[in-house]
Tab-separated table of C-alpha atoms in Angstrom:
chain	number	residue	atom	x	y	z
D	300	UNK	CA	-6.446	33.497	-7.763
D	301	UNK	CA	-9.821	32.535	-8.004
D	302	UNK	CA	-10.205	32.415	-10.948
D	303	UNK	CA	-7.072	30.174	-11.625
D	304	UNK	CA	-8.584	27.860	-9.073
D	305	UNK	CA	-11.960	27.704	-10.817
D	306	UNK	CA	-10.522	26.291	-14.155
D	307	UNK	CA	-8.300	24.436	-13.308
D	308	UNK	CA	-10.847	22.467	-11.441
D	309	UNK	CA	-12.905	22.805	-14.511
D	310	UNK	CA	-10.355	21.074	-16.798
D	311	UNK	CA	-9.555	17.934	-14.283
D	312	UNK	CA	-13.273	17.602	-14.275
D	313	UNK	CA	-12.762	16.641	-18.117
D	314	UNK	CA	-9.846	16.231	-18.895
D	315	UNK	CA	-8.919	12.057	-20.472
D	316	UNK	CA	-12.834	11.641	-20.329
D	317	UNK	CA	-13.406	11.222	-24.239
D	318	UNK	CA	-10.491	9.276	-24.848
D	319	UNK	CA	-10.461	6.968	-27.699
D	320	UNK	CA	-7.591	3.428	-27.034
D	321	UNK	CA	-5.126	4.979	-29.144
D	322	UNK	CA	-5.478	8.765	-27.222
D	323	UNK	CA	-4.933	6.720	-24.155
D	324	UNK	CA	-1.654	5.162	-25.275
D	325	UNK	CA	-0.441	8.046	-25.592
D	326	UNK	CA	-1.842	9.549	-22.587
D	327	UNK	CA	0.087	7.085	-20.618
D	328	UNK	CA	3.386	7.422	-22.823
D	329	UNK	CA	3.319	10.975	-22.215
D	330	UNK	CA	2.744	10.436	-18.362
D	331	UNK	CA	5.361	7.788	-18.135
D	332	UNK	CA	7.600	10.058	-19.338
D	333	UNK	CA	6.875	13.334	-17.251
D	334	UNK	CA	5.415	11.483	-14.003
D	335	UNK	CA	6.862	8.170	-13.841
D	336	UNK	CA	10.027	9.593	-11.767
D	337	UNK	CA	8.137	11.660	-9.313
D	338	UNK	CA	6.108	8.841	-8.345
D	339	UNK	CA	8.522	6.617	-7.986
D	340	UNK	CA	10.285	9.047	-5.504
D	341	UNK	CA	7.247	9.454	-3.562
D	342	UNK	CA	6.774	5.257	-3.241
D	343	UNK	CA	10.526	5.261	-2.459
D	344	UNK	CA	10.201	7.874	0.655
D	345	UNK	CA	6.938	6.364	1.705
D	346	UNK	CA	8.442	2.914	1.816
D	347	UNK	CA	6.350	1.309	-0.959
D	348	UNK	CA	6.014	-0.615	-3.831
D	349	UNK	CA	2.130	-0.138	-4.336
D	350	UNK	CA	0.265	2.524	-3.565
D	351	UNK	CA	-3.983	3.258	-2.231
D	352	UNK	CA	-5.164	6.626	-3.567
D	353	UNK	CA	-8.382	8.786	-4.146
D	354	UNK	CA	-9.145	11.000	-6.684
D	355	UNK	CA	-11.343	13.749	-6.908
D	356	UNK	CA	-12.640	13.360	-10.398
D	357	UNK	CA	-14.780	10.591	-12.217
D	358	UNK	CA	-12.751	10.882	-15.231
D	359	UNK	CA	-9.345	9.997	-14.032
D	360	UNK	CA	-10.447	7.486	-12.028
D	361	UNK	CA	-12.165	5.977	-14.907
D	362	UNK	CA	-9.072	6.117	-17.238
D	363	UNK	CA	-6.976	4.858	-14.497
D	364	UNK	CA	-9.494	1.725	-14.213
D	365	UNK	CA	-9.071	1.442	-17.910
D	366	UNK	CA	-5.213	1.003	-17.795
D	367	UNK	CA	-5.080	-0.891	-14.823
D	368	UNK	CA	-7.726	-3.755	-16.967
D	369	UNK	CA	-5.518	-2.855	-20.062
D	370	UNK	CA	-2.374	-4.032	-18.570
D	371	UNK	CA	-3.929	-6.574	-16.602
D	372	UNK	CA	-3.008	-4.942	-12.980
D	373	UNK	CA	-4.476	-7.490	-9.921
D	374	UNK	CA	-5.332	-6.320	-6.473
D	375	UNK	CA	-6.495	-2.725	-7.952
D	376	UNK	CA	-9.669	-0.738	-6.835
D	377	UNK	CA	-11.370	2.629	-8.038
D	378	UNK	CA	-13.337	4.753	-6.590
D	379	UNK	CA	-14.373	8.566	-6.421
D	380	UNK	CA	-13.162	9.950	-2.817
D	381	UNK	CA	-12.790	13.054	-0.840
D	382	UNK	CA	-9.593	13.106	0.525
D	383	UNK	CA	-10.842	16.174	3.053
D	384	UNK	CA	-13.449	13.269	4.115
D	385	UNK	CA	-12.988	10.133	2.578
D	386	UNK	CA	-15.209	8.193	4.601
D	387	UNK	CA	-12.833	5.099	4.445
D	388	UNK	CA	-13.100	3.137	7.965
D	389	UNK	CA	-10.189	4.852	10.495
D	390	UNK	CA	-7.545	3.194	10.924
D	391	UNK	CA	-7.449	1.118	8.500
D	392	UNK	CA	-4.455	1.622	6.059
D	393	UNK	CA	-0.372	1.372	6.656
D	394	UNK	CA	0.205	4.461	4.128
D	395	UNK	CA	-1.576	7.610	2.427
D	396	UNK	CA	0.204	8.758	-0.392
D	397	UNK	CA	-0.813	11.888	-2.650
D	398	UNK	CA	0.973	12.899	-6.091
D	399	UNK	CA	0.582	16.516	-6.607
D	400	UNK	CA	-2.555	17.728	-5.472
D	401	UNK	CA	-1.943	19.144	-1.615
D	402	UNK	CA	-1.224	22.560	-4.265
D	403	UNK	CA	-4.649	22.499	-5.546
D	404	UNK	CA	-6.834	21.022	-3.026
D	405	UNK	CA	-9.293	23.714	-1.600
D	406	UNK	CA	-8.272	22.535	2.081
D	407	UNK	CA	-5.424	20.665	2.246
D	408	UNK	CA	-4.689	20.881	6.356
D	409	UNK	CA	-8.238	18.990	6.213
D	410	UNK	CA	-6.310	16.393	3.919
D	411	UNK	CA	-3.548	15.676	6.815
D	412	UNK	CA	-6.555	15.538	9.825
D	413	UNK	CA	-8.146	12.791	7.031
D	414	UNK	CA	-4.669	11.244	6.781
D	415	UNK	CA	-3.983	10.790	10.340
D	416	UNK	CA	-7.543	9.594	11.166
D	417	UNK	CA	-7.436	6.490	8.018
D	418	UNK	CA	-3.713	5.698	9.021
D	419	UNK	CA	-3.329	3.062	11.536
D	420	UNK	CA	-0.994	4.101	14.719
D	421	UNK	CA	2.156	4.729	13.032
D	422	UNK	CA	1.651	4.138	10.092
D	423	UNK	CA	3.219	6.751	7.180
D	424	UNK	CA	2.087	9.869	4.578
D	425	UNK	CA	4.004	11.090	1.952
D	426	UNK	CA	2.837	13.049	-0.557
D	427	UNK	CA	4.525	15.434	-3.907
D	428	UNK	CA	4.011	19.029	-4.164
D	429	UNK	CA	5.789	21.668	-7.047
D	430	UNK	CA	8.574	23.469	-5.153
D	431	UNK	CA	7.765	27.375	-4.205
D	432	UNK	CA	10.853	28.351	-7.234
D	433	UNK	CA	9.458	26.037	-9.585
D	434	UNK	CA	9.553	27.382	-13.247
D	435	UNK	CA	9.492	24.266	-15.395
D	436	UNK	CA	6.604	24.997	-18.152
D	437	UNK	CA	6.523	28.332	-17.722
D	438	UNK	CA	9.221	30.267	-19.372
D	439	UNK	CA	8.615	29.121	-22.676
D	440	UNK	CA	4.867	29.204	-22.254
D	441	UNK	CA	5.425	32.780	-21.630
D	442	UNK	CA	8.047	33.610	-24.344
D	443	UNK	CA	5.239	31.412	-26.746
D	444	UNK	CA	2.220	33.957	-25.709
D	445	UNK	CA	4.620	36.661	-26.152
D	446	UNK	CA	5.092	35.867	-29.642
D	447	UNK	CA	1.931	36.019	-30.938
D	448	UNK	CA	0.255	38.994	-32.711
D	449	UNK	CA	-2.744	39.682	-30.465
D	450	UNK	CA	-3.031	40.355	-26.882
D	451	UNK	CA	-2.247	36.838	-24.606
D	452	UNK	CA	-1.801	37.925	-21.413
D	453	UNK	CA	0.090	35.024	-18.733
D	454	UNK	CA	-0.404	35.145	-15.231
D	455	UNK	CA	3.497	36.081	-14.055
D	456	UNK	CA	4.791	34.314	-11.658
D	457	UNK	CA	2.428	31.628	-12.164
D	458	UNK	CA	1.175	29.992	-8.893
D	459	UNK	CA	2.594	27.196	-7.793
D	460	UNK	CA	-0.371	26.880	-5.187
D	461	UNK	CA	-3.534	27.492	-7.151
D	462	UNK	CA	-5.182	26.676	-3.615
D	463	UNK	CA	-3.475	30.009	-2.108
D	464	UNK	CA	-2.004	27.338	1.051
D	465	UNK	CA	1.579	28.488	-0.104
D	466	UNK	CA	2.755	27.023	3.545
D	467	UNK	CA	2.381	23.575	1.214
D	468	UNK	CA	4.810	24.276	-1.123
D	469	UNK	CA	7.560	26.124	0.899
D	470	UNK	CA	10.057	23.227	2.462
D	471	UNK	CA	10.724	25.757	5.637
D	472	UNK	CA	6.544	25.789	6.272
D	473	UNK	CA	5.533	22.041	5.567
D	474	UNK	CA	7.082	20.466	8.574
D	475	UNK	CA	4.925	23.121	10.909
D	476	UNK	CA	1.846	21.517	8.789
D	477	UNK	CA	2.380	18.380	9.320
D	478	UNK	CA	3.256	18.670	13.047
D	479	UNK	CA	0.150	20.517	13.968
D	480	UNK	CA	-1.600	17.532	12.929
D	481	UNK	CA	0.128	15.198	14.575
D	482	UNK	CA	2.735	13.461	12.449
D	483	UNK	CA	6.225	12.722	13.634
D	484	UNK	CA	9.634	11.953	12.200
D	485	UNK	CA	8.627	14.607	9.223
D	486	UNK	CA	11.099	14.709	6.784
D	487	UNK	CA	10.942	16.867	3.298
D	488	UNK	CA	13.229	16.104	0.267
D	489	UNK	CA	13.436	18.498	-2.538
D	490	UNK	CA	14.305	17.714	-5.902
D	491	UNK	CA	15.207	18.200	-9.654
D	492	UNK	CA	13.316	16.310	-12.068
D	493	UNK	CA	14.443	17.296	-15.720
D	494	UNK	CA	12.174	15.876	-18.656
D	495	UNK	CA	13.433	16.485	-22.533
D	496	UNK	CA	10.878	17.502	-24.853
D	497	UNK	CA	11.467	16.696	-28.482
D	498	UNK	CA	10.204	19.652	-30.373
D	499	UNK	CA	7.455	22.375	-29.684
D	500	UNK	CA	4.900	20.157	-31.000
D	501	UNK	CA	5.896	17.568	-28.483
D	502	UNK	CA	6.298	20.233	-25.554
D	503	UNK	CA	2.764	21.497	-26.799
D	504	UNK	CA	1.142	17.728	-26.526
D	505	UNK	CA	2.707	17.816	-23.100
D	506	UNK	CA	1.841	20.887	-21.709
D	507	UNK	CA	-1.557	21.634	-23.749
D	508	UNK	CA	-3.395	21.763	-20.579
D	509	UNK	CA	-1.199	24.190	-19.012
D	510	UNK	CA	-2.018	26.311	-21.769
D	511	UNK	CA	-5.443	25.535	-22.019
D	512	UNK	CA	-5.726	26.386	-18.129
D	513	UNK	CA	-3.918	29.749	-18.719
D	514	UNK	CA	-6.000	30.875	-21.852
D	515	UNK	CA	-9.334	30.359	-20.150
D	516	UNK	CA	-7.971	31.889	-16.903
D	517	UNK	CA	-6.789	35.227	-18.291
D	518	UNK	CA	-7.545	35.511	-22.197
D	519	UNK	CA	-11.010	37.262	-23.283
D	520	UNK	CA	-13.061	36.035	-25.949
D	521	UNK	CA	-11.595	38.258	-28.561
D	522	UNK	CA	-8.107	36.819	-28.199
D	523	UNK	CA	-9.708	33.034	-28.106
D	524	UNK	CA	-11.126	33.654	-31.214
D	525	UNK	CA	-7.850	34.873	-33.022
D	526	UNK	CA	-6.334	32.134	-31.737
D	527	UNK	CA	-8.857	29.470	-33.330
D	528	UNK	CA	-7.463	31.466	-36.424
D	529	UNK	CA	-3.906	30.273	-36.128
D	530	UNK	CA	-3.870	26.104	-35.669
D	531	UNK	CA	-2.313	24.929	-32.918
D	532	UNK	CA	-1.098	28.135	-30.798
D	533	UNK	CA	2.624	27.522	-30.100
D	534	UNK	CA	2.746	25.055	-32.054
D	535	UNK	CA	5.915	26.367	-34.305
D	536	UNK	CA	9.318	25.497	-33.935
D	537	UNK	CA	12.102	22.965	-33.299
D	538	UNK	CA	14.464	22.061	-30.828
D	539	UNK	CA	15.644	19.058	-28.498
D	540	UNK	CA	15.273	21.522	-25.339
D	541	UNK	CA	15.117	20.059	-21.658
D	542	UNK	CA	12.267	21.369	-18.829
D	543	UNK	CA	13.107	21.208	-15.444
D	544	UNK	CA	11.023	21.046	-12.658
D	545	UNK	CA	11.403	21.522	-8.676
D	546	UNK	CA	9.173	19.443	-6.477
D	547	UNK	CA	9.238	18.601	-2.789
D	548	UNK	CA	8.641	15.089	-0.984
D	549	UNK	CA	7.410	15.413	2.406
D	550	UNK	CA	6.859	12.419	4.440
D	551	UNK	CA	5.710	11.689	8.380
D	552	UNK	CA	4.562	9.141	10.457
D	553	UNK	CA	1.305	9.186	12.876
């Protein structure tokens, strides 16, 4: 688990960082399409139409800077934050919202004593987390490593919680989380979010860094180096094929 946790931290670290204009259309196309529903859940339970977040690397901050002066957002800051300690003045903000990362954060029951302590007297979190069952990527990441000729082993079931705080991603668990910090009126809302891919080459562009992530996590050097042999790994076939993905919505007042 570890070891999962180690690059995946690795690959956030870098991941958008060397992004040309034209990779960063596309970036945001591609995120539109997979992300733009979940967020707009997670504004929609909180209450909101705008949003104040951290994030914990450089590089995505920077690229979201770069869209928001792109598409001529107002009223938008950046800024590289803990959100275990922030260090924002307390109570000072209505809502705290997080989009999938209380699954991946090192200590994410620090994240909810942060939350309560910026929030003004009851004032709301919500944040997104992958359900416990979710498959989504998975399955045909799996049946794709299968396929080829060398040895490309897959973490299976892959975790859902990188972190190892399962109690985040379990529906039953999350209320107890929340409660132990303080927050009231906790409510969690599961659901389905189904996004089509294309083709493999378009479920590849999607979910290259799910692969990426799983190669450097569990592959050895000889099977990286076969795989520089073949192109694109996975990248064969056709087919207008949907992937669905569980996620969970849990939201509280302080």
């Amino acid at each position: 688990m570890a070891k999962v946790q180690e690059e995946l931290g690795k690959m956030f670290k870098t991941f958008s960082s060397n992004f040309d204009d034209e990779q960063l259309d596309k970036f945001i196309e591609d995120s539109e399409r997979i992300m733009r529903r979940p967020a707009e859940l997670l504004l929609k339970q909180a209450g909101l139409d705008a949003a104040t977040s951290t994030r914990f690397a450089l590089n995505l901050v920077n690229t979201l800077k770069r869209r928001a002066e792109k598409e001529k957002w107002i009223n938008v800051e950046t800024a590289v934050l803990d959100a275990q300690d922030s260090g924002l003045p307390a109570s000072s903000f209505s809502h705290v919202t997080i989009n999938f990362a209380m699954h991946v954060i090192p200590d994410p029951g620090a994240v909810l004593q942060e939350a309560m302590r910026v929030l003004q007297p009851g004032g709301t979190l919500a944040f997104t987390v992958w359900h416990r069952d979710n498959l989504g990527w998975v399955p045909d990441m799996a049946s794709c490593f299968e396929a080829l000729p060398f040895e490309a082993p897959m973490l299976s079931p892959v975790p859902m919680a990188p972190n190892g705080k399962t109690e985040f991603i379990d529906p039953d668990l999350v209320p107890e989380q929340l409660r132990r910090c303080g927050f009231e009126d906790v409510e969690v809302q599961t659901a389905e979010h189904i996004v089509r891919m294309e083709s493999a080459a378009d479920y590849l562009r999607n979910f290259a860094m799910m692969r990426d992530w799983m190669m450097r996590a569990y592959w050895s050097e000889d099977s990286m180096e076969k795989a520089k042999g073949m192109g694109p790994v996975m990248d064969t076939g056709s087919g207008d094929v949907p992937e669905a993905e569980q996620m969970m919505l849990p939201v509280a007042t302080g």
